[in-house]
PDB file of C-alpha atoms in Angstrom:
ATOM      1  CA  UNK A   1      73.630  98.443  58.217  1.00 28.00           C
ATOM      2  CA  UNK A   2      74.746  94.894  59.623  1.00 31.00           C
ATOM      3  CA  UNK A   3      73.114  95.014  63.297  1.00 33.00           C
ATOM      4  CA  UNK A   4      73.815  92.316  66.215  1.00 37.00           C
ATOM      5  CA  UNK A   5      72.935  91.641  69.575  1.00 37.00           C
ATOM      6  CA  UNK A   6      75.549  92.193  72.191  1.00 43.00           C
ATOM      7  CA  UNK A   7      75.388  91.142  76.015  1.00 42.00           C
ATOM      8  CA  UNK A   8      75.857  94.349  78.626  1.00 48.00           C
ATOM      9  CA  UNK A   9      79.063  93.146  80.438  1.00 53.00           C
ATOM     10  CA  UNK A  10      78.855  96.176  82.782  1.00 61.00           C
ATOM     11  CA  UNK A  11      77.643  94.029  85.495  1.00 55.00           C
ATOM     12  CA  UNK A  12      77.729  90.340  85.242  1.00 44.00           C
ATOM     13  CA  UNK A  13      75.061  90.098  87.697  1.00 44.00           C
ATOM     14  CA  UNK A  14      72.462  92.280  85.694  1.00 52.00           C
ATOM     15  CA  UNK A  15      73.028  90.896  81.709  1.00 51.00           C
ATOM     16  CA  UNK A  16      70.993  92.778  78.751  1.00 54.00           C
ATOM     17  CA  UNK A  17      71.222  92.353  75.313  1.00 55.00           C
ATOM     18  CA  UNK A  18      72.041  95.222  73.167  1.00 57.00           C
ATOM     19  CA  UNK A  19      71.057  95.877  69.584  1.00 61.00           C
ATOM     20  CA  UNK A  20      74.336  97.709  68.004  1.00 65.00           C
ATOM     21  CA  UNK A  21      75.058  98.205  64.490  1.00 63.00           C
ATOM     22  CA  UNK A  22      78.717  98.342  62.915  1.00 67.00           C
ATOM     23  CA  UNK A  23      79.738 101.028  63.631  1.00 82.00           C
ATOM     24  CA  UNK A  24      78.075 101.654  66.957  1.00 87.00           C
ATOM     25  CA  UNK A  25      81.755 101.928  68.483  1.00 93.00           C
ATOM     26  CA  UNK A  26      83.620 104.079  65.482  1.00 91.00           C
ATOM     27  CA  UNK A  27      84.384 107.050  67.452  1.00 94.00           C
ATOM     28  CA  UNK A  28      86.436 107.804  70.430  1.00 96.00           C
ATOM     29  CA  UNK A  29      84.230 109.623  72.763  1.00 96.00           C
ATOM     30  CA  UNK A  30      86.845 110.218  75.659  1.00 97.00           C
ATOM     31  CA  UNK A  31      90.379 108.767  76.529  1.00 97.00           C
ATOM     32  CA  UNK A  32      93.045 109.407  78.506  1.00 98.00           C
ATOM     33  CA  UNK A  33      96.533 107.864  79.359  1.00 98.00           C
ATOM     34  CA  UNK A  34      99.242 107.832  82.669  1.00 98.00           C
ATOM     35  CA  UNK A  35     102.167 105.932  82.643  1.00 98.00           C
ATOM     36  CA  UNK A  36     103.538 103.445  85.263  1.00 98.00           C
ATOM     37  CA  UNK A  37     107.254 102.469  86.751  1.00 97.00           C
ATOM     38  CA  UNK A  38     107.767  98.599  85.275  1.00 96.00           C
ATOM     39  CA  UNK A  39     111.562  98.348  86.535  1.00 96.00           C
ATOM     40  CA  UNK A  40     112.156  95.293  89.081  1.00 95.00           C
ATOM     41  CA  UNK A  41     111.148  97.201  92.138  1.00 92.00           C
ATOM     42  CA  UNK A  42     107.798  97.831  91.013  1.00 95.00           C
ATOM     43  CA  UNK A  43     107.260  94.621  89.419  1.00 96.00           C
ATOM     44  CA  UNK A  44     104.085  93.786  91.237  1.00 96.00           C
ATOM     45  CA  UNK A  45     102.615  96.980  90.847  1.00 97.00           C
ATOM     46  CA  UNK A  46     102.764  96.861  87.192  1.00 98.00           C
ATOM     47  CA  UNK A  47     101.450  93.709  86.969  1.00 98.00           C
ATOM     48  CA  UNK A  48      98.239  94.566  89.412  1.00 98.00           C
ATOM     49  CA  UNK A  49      98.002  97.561  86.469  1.00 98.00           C
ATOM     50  CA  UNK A  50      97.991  95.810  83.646  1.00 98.00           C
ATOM     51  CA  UNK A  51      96.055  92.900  85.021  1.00 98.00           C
ATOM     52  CA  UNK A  52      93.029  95.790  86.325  1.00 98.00           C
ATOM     53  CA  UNK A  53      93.052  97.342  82.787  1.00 98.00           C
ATOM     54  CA  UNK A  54      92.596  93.979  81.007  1.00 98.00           C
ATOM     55  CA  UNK A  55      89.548  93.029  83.366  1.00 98.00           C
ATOM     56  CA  UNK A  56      88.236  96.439  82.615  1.00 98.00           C
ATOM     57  CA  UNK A  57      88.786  96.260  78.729  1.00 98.00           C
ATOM     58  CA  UNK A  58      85.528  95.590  76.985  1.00 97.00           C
ATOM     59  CA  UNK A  59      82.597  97.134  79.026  1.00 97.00           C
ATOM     60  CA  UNK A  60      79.704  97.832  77.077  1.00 96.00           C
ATOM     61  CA  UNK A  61      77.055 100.290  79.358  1.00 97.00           C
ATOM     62  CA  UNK A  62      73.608 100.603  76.991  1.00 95.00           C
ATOM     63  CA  UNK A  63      72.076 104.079  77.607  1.00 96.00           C
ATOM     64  CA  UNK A  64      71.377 104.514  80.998  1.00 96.00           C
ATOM     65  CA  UNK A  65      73.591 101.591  82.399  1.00 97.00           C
ATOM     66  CA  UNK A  66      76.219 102.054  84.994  1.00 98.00           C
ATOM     67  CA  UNK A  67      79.292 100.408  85.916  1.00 98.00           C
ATOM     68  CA  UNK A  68      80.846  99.289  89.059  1.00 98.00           C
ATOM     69  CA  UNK A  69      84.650  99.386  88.642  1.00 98.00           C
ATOM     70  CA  UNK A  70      84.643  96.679  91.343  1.00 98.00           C
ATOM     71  CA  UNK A  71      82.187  94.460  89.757  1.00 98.00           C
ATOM     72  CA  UNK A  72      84.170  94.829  87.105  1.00 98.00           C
ATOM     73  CA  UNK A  73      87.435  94.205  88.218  1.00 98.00           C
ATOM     74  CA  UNK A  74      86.526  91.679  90.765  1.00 97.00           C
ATOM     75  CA  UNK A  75      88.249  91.644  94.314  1.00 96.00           C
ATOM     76  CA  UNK A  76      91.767  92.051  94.669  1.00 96.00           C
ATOM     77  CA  UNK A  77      93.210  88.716  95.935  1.00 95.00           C
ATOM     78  CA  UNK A  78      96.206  86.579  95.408  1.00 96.00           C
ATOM     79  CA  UNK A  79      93.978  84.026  94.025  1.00 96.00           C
ATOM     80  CA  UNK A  80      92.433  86.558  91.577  1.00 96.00           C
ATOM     81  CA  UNK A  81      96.378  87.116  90.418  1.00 96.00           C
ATOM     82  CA  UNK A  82      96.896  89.898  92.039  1.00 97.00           C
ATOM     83  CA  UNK A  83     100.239  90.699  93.581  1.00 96.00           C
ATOM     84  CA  UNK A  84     101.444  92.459  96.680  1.00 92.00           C
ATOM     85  CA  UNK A  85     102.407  95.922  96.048  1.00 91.00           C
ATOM     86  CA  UNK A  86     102.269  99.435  98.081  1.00 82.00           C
ATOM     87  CA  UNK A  87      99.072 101.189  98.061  1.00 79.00           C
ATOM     88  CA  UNK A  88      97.614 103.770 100.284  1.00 73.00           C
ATOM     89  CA  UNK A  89      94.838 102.390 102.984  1.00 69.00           C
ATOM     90  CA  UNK A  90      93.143 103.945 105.638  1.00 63.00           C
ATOM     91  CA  UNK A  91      95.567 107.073 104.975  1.00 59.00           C
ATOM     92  CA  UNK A  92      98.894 105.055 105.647  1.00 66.00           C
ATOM     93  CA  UNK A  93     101.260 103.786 102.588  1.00 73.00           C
ATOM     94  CA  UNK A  94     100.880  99.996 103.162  1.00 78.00           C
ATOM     95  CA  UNK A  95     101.658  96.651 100.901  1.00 82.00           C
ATOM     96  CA  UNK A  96      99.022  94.904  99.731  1.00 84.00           C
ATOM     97  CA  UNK A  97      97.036  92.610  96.812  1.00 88.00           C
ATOM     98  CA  UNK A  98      96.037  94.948  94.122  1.00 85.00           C
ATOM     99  CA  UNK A  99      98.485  97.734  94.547  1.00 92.00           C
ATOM    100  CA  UNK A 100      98.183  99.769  91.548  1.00 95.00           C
ATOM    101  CA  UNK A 101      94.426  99.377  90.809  1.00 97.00           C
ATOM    102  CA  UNK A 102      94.120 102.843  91.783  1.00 96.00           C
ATOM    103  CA  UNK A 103      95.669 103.991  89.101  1.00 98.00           C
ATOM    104  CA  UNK A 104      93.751 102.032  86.246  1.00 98.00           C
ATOM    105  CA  UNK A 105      90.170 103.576  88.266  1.00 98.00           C
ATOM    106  CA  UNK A 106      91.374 107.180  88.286  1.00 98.00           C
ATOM    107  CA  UNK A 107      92.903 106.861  84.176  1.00 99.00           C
ATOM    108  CA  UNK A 108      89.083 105.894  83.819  1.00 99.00           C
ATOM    109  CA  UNK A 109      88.176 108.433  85.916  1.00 98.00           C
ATOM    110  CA  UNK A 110      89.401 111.431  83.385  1.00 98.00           C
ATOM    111  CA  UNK A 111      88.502 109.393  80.168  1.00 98.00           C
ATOM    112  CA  UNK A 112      84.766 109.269  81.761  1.00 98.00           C
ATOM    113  CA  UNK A 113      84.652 113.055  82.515  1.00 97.00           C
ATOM    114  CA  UNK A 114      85.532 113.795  78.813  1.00 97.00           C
ATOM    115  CA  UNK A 115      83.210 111.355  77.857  1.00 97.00           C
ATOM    116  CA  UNK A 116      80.133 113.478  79.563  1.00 97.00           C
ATOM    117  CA  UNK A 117      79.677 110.039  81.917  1.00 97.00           C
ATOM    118  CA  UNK A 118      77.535 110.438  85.025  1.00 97.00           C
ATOM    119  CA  UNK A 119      79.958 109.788  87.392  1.00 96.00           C
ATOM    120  CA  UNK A 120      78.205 108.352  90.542  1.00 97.00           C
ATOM    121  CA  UNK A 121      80.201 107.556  92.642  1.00 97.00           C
ATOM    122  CA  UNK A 122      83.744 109.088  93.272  1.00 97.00           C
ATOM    123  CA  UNK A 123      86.069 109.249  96.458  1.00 96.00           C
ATOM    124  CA  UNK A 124      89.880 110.756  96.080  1.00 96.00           C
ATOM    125  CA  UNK A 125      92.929 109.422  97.951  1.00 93.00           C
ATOM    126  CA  UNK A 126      94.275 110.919 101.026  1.00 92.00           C
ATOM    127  CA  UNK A 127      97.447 111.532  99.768  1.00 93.00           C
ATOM    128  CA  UNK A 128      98.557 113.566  96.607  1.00 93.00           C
ATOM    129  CA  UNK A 129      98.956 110.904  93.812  1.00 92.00           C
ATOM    130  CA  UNK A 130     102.128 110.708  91.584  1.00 91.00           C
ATOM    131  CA  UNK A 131     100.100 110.049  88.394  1.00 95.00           C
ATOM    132  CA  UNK A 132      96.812 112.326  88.547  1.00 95.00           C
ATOM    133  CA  UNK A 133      96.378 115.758  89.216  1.00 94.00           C
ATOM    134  CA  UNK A 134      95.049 116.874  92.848  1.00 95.00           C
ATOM    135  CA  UNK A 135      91.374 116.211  92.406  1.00 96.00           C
ATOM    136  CA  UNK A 136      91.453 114.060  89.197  1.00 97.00           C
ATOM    137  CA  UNK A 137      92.330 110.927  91.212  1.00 97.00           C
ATOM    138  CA  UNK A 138      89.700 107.947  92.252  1.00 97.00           C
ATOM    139  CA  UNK A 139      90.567 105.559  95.072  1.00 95.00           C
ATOM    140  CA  UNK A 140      88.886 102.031  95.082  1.00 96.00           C
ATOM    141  CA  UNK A 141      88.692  99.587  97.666  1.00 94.00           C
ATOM    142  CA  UNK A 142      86.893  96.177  96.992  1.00 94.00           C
ATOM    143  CA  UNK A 143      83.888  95.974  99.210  1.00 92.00           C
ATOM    144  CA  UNK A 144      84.616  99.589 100.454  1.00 94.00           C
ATOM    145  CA  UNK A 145      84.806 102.016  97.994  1.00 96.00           C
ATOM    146  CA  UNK A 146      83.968 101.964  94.393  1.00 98.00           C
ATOM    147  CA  UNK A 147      84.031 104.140  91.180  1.00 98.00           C
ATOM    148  CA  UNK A 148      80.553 103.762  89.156  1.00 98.00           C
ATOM    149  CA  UNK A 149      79.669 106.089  86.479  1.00 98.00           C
ATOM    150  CA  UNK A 150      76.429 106.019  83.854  1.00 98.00           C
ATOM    151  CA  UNK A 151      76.152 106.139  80.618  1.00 98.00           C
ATOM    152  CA  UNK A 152      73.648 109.300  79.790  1.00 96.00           C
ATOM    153  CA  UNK A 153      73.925 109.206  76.133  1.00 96.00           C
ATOM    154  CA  UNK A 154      71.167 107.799  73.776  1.00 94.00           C
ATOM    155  CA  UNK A 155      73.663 105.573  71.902  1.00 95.00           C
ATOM    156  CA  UNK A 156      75.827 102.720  74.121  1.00 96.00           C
ATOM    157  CA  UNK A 157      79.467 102.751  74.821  1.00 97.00           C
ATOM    158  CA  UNK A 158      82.126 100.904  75.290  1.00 97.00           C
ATOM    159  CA  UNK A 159      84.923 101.162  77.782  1.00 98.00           C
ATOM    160  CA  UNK A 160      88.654 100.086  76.381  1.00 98.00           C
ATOM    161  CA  UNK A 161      91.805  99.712  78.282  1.00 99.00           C
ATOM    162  CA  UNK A 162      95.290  98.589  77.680  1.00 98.00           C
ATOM    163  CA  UNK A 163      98.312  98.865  79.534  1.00 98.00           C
ATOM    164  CA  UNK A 164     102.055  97.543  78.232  1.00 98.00           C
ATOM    165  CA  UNK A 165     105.144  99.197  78.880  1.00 97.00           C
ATOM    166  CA  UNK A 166     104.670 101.522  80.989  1.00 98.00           C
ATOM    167  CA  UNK A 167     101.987 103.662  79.607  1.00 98.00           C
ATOM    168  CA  UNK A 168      97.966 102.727  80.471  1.00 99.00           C
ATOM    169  CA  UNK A 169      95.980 104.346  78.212  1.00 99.00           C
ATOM    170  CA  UNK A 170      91.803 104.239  78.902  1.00 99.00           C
ATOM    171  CA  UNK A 171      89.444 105.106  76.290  1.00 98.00           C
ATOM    172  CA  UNK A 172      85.559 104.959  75.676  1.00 98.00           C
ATOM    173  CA  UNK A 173      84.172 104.469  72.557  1.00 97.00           C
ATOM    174  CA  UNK A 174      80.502 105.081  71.116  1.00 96.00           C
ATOM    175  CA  UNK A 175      78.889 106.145  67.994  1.00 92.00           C
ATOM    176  CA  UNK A 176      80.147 109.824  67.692  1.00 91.00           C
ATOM    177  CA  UNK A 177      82.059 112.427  69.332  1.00 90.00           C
ATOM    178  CA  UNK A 178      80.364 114.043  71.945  1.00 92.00           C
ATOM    179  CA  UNK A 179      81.313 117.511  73.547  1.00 93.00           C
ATOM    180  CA  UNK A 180      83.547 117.093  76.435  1.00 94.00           C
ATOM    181  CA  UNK A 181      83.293 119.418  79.499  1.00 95.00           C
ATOM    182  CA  UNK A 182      85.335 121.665  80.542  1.00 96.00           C
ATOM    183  CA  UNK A 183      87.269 120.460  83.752  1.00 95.00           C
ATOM    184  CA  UNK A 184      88.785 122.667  85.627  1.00 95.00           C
ATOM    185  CA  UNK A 185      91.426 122.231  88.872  1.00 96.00           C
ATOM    186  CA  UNK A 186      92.429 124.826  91.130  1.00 96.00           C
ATOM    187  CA  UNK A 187      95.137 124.457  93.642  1.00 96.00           C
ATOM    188  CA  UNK A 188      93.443 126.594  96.421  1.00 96.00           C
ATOM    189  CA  UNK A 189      96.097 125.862  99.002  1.00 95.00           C
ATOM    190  CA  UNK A 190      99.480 123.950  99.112  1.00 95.00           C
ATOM    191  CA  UNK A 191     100.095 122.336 102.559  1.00 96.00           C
ATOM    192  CA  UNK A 192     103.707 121.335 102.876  1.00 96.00           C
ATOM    193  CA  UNK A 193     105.147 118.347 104.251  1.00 94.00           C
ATOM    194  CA  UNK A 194     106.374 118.047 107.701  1.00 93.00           C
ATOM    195  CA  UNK A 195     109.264 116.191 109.062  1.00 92.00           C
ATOM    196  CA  UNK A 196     109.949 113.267 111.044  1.00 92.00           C
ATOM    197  CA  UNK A 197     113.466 112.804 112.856  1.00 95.00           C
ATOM    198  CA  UNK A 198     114.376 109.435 114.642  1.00 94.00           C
ATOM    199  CA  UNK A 199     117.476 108.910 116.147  1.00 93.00           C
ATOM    200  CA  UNK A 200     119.523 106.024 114.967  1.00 93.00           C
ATOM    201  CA  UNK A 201     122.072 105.029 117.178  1.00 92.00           C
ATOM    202  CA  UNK A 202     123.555 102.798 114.404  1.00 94.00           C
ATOM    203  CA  UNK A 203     124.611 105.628 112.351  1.00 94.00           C
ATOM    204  CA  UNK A 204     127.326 107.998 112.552  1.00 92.00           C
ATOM    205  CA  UNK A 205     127.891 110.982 114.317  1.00 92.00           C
ATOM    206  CA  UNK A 206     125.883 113.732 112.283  1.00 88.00           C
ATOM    207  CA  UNK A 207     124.632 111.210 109.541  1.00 94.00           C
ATOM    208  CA  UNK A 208     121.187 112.259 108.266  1.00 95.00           C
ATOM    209  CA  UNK A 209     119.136 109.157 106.137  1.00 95.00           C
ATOM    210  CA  UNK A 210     115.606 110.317 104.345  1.00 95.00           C
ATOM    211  CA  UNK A 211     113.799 106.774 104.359  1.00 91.00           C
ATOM    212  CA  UNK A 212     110.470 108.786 102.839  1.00 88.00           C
ATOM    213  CA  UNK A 213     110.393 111.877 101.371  1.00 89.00           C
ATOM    214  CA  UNK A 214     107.016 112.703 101.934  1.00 89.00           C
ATOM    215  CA  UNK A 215     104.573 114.350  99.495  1.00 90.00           C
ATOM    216  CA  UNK A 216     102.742 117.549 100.175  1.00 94.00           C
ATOM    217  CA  UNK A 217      99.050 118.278 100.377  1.00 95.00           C
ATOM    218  CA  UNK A 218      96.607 120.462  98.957  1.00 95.00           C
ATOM    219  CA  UNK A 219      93.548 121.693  98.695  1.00 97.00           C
ATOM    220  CA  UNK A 220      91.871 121.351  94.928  1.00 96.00           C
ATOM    221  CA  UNK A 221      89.097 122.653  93.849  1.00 97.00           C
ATOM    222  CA  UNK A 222      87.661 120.785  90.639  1.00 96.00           C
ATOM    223  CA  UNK A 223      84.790 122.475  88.529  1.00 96.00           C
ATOM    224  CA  UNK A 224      82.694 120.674  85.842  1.00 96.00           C
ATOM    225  CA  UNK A 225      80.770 122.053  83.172  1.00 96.00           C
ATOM    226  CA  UNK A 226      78.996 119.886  80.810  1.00 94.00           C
ATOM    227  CA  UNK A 227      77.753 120.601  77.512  1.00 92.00           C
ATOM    228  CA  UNK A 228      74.059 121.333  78.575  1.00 91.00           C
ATOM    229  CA  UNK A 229      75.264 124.603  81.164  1.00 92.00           C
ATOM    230  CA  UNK A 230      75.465 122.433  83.889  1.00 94.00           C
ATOM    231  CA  UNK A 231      78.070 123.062  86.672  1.00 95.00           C
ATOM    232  CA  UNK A 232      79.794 120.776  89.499  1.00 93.00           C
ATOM    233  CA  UNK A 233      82.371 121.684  91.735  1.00 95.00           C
ATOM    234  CA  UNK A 234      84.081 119.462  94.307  1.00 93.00           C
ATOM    235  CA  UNK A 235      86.475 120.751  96.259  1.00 95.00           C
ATOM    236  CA  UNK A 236      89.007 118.042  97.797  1.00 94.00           C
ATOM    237  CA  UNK A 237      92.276 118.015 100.953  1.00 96.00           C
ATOM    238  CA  UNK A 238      94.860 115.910 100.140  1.00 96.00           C
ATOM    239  CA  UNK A 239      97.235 115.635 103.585  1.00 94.00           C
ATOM    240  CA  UNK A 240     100.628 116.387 103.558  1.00 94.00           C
ATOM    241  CA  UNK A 241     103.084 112.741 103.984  1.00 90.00           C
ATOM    242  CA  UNK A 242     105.729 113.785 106.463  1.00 91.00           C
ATOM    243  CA  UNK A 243     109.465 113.098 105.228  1.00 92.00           C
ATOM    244  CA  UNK A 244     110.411 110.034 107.783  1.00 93.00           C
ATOM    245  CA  UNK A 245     114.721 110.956 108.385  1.00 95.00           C
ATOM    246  CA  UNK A 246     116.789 109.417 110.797  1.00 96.00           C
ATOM    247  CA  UNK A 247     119.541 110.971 112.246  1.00 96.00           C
ATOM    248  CA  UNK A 248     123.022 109.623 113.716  1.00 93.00           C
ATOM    249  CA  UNK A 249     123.651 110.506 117.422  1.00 91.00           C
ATOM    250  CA  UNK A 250     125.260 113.952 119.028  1.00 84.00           C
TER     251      UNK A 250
END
């Protein structure tokens, strides 16, 4: 077996060369995939998606390493190449640079748990997201928050990410398969949506416009069992996002 040396591009700031042989990435230890909207209107999302997946492509975590997804990724600026897009900050839908990144952390997120990762570090939105199940989703804000997970295995790995068209698929390679844990979510309460009515006086008589539709909350329950017995469970609220609706006068 052909080996080389490898430098640890988990954190830039912390190199280490790695021994690895040939095949030392020739199984898929854990994946998973979401898909994205790429029409015009979410243009800039997209493109904060696809730009997050190709800085994350490529990690290689030795046994025992960790990785910062905001190390990684870098900070989310307009000079960075991000692009303005909605995100959800401080528990309000806003717009701003890196819009999107969220999704690229919590695709990770799942492909790490079914890799048997040590995930270290792990905060969920405040809203329900559209592309993760209640529970399964990781925000990440640069500076803020962050998404780190370790590799416990006695072989390294190697995080891979792509995202084209629409679908972002993240995957984790190593030297074999590994048992996945069982994941579990539980929906232990749905909390629906509330409503809130303006009056418009620009609108006609008895005219009704929905400018948000809301989301509802929840309450998930998530349970973990590894391969060794071991068993997490994190239980997570998600708040319910009013429906905004304006209303013509009486």
């Amino acid at each position: 077996m052909a080996w080389i040396g490898l430098v640890s591009t988990a954190r830039a700031s912390d190199p280490q060369v790695i021994e690895l042989g040939g095949d030392a990435f020739a199984a898929n230890v854990g994946e998973h995939t979401t898909e994205y909207a790429t029409d015009r209107a979410h243009a800039g999302r997209a493109h904060n998606v696809e730009l997050a997946a190709a800085r994350l492509d490529g990690a290689i975590l030795a046994p025992g390493e960790e990785l910062s997804f905001n190390d990684r990724v870098g900070e989310r600026t307009r000079r960075a190449g991000f692009r303005e897009a909605p995100e959800i900050a401080d528990g309000h839908v806003t717009s701003g640079y890196g819009g999107g990144v969220c999704q690229v952390a919590s695709t990770l997120h799942v492909a790490a748990l079914r890799a048997d990762l040590d995930v270290l570090e792990h905060r969920t939105h405040s809203f329900v997201s559209t592309y993760a199940s209640p529970g399964l989703d990781a925000t990440v804000s640069f500076g803020r928050i962050d998404y780190r997970v370790r590799n416990p295995h006695a072989f390294p790995v190697r995080v891979r990410a792509s995202a084209a068209e629409g679908v972002l698929r993240v995957w984790i390679e190593g030297a074999h398969e590994v048992r996945s844990p069982d994941v579990q979510v539980m929906i232990a309460r749905r909390i629906r949506r509330g409503e809130q009515v303006s009056e418009d006086a620009r609108l006609a008589p008895g005219a009704r416009v929905v400018d948000e539709r809301g989301r509802d909350g929840a309450v998930a329950i998530v349970t973990v069992t590894r391969p060794d017995g071991t068993t997490r469970e994190e239980r997570m609220r998600y708040d319910a996002m009013p429906r905004v609706v304006r209303v013509g006068p009486r």
